[in-house]
């Protein structure tokens, strides 16, 4: 398997404006939106929408045409899958039990019977 994406982390993290904007555009693939429309629908601040979309454009995740942004329909499923993967990783991290070995005197908490 020689897929270069296997070696590169996805450049968008959950709970960021980039994640929210990209998720919205993936859900609405094939449609084009202005930064203001994306801000409203993705629930991000309008003041940061243009910079957020520029960052996504620089990362080659969205397309831009005449003031509108969109996700290329040919790439939408791949991007959707990558978003789902970062969601799963975040969920795993958030729900993992606390590491008792990371605490001082953890040996004392073990049952010695």
mmCIF file of C-alpha atoms in Angstrom:
data_model
loop_
_atom_site.group_PDB
_atom_site.id
_atom_site.type_symbol
_atom_site.label_atom_id
_atom_site.label_comp_id
_atom_site.label_asym_id
_atom_site.label_seq_id
_atom_site.Cartn_x
_atom_site.Cartn_y
_atom_site.Cartn_z
ATOM 1 C CA UNK A 1 0.000 0.000 0.000
ATOM 2 C CA UNK A 2 1.765 3.103 -1.213
ATOM 3 C CA UNK A 3 -0.788 5.748 -0.263
ATOM 4 C CA UNK A 4 1.064 8.869 0.896
ATOM 5 C CA UNK A 5 -1.850 9.977 3.069
ATOM 6 C CA UNK A 6 -1.104 6.998 5.344
ATOM 7 C CA UNK A 7 1.993 8.840 6.486
ATOM 8 C CA UNK A 8 0.635 12.360 6.800
ATOM 9 C CA UNK A 9 -1.676 13.430 9.605
ATOM 10 C CA UNK A 10 -4.902 15.038 8.491
ATOM 11 C CA UNK A 11 -4.298 18.811 8.703
ATOM 12 C CA UNK A 12 -7.658 19.656 10.313
ATOM 13 C CA UNK A 13 -8.505 18.962 13.938
ATOM 14 C CA UNK A 14 -11.955 18.597 15.537
ATOM 15 C CA UNK A 15 -13.397 21.554 17.415
ATOM 16 C CA UNK A 16 -11.725 24.123 15.165
ATOM 17 C CA UNK A 17 -13.217 26.594 12.723
ATOM 18 C CA UNK A 18 -11.453 24.749 9.886
ATOM 19 C CA UNK A 19 -13.094 21.487 10.937
ATOM 20 C CA UNK A 20 -16.563 23.058 11.158
ATOM 21 C CA UNK A 21 -16.272 24.833 7.802
ATOM 22 C CA UNK A 22 -14.868 21.776 6.042
ATOM 23 C CA UNK A 23 -17.524 19.492 7.543
ATOM 24 C CA UNK A 24 -20.244 21.849 6.326
ATOM 25 C CA UNK A 25 -18.786 21.962 2.825
ATOM 26 C CA UNK A 26 -18.427 18.167 2.678
ATOM 27 C CA UNK A 27 -22.063 17.717 3.748
ATOM 28 C CA UNK A 28 -23.053 20.140 0.988
ATOM 29 C CA UNK A 29 -20.671 18.933 -1.692
ATOM 30 C CA UNK A 30 -21.327 20.282 -5.132
ATOM 31 C CA UNK A 31 -22.711 23.540 -3.756
ATOM 32 C CA UNK A 32 -20.778 26.806 -3.521
ATOM 33 C CA UNK A 33 -20.926 29.212 -0.608
ATOM 34 C CA UNK A 34 -19.558 32.613 0.308
ATOM 35 C CA UNK A 35 -17.510 32.963 3.498
ATOM 36 C CA UNK A 36 -20.490 34.664 5.164
ATOM 37 C CA UNK A 37 -22.832 31.805 4.292
ATOM 38 C CA UNK A 38 -20.314 29.259 5.536
ATOM 39 C CA UNK A 39 -19.886 31.186 8.788
ATOM 40 C CA UNK A 40 -23.629 31.097 9.442
ATOM 41 C CA UNK A 41 -24.153 27.441 8.535
ATOM 42 C CA UNK A 42 -20.945 26.151 10.139
ATOM 43 C CA UNK A 43 -21.482 28.230 13.281
ATOM 44 C CA UNK A 44 -18.141 30.008 13.123
ATOM 45 C CA UNK A 45 -17.406 33.695 13.557
ATOM 46 C CA UNK A 46 -17.822 35.615 10.348
ATOM 47 C CA UNK A 47 -14.694 37.622 11.142
ATOM 48 C CA UNK A 48 -12.547 34.472 10.978
ATOM 49 C CA UNK A 49 -14.362 32.741 8.092
ATOM 50 C CA UNK A 50 -12.221 34.190 5.301
ATOM 51 C CA UNK A 51 -8.950 33.275 7.014
ATOM 52 C CA UNK A 52 -10.300 29.823 7.861
ATOM 53 C CA UNK A 53 -11.270 29.189 4.251
ATOM 54 C CA UNK A 54 -7.938 30.514 3.013
ATOM 55 C CA UNK A 55 -6.183 28.014 5.301
ATOM 56 C CA UNK A 56 -8.331 25.178 3.921
ATOM 57 C CA UNK A 57 -7.549 26.352 0.399
ATOM 58 C CA UNK A 58 -3.810 26.361 1.170
ATOM 59 C CA UNK A 59 -4.140 22.785 2.476
ATOM 60 C CA UNK A 60 -5.841 21.802 -0.812
ATOM 61 C CA UNK A 61 -9.036 20.727 0.944
ATOM 62 C CA UNK A 62 -11.424 23.222 -0.651
ATOM 63 C CA UNK A 63 -11.751 24.948 -4.007
ATOM 64 C CA UNK A 64 -12.390 28.641 -4.654
ATOM 65 C CA UNK A 65 -14.185 30.255 -7.579
ATOM 66 C CA UNK A 66 -15.476 33.834 -7.876
ATOM 67 C CA UNK A 67 -15.718 34.413 -4.128
ATOM 68 C CA UNK A 68 -17.337 31.069 -3.404
ATOM 69 C CA UNK A 69 -15.851 28.031 -1.703
ATOM 70 C CA UNK A 70 -16.710 24.371 -2.169
ATOM 71 C CA UNK A 71 -15.403 20.837 -1.845
ATOM 72 C CA UNK A 72 -14.680 19.110 -5.116
ATOM 73 C CA UNK A 73 -17.223 16.301 -5.471
ATOM 74 C CA UNK A 74 -14.481 13.881 -6.560
ATOM 75 C CA UNK A 75 -12.646 14.385 -3.251
ATOM 76 C CA UNK A 76 -15.630 14.713 -0.926
ATOM 77 C CA UNK A 77 -15.831 11.043 0.108
ATOM 78 C CA UNK A 78 -12.119 10.878 0.890
ATOM 79 C CA UNK A 79 -12.285 14.071 2.958
ATOM 80 C CA UNK A 80 -15.427 12.822 4.713
ATOM 81 C CA UNK A 81 -13.618 9.603 5.602
ATOM 82 C CA UNK A 82 -10.629 11.533 6.938
ATOM 83 C CA UNK A 83 -12.922 13.727 9.064
ATOM 84 C CA UNK A 84 -14.577 10.609 10.472
ATOM 85 C CA UNK A 85 -11.135 9.212 11.316
ATOM 86 C CA UNK A 86 -10.090 12.287 13.285
ATOM 87 C CA UNK A 87 -13.474 12.202 15.029
ATOM 88 C CA UNK A 88 -12.874 8.581 16.040
ATOM 89 C CA UNK A 89 -9.357 9.344 17.277
ATOM 90 C CA UNK A 90 -10.613 12.265 19.348
ATOM 91 C CA UNK A 91 -13.404 10.142 20.804
ATOM 92 C CA UNK A 92 -10.939 7.391 21.684
ATOM 93 C CA UNK A 93 -8.654 9.907 23.367
ATOM 94 C CA UNK A 94 -11.506 11.564 25.247
ATOM 95 C CA UNK A 95 -12.950 8.284 26.525
ATOM 96 C CA UNK A 96 -9.708 6.490 27.361
ATOM 97 C CA UNK A 97 -9.351 5.711 31.065
ATOM 98 C CA UNK A 98 -6.866 7.711 33.067
ATOM 99 C CA UNK A 99 -3.398 6.207 33.020
ATOM 100 C CA UNK A 100 -2.762 5.149 36.618
ATOM 101 C CA UNK A 101 0.873 4.505 35.762
ATOM 102 C CA UNK A 102 1.360 8.194 35.119
ATOM 103 C CA UNK A 103 0.731 9.026 38.757
ATOM 104 C CA UNK A 104 3.223 9.021 41.596
ATOM 105 C CA UNK A 105 3.156 5.894 43.800
ATOM 106 C CA UNK A 106 0.970 3.977 41.356
ATOM 107 C CA UNK A 107 2.375 0.732 42.703
ATOM 108 C CA UNK A 108 0.519 1.265 45.964
ATOM 109 C CA UNK A 109 -2.819 1.260 44.081
ATOM 110 C CA UNK A 110 -2.260 -2.268 42.779
ATOM 111 C CA UNK A 111 -3.891 -5.185 44.552
ATOM 112 C CA UNK A 112 -1.008 -7.353 45.741
ATOM 113 C CA UNK A 113 -3.061 -10.511 46.397
#
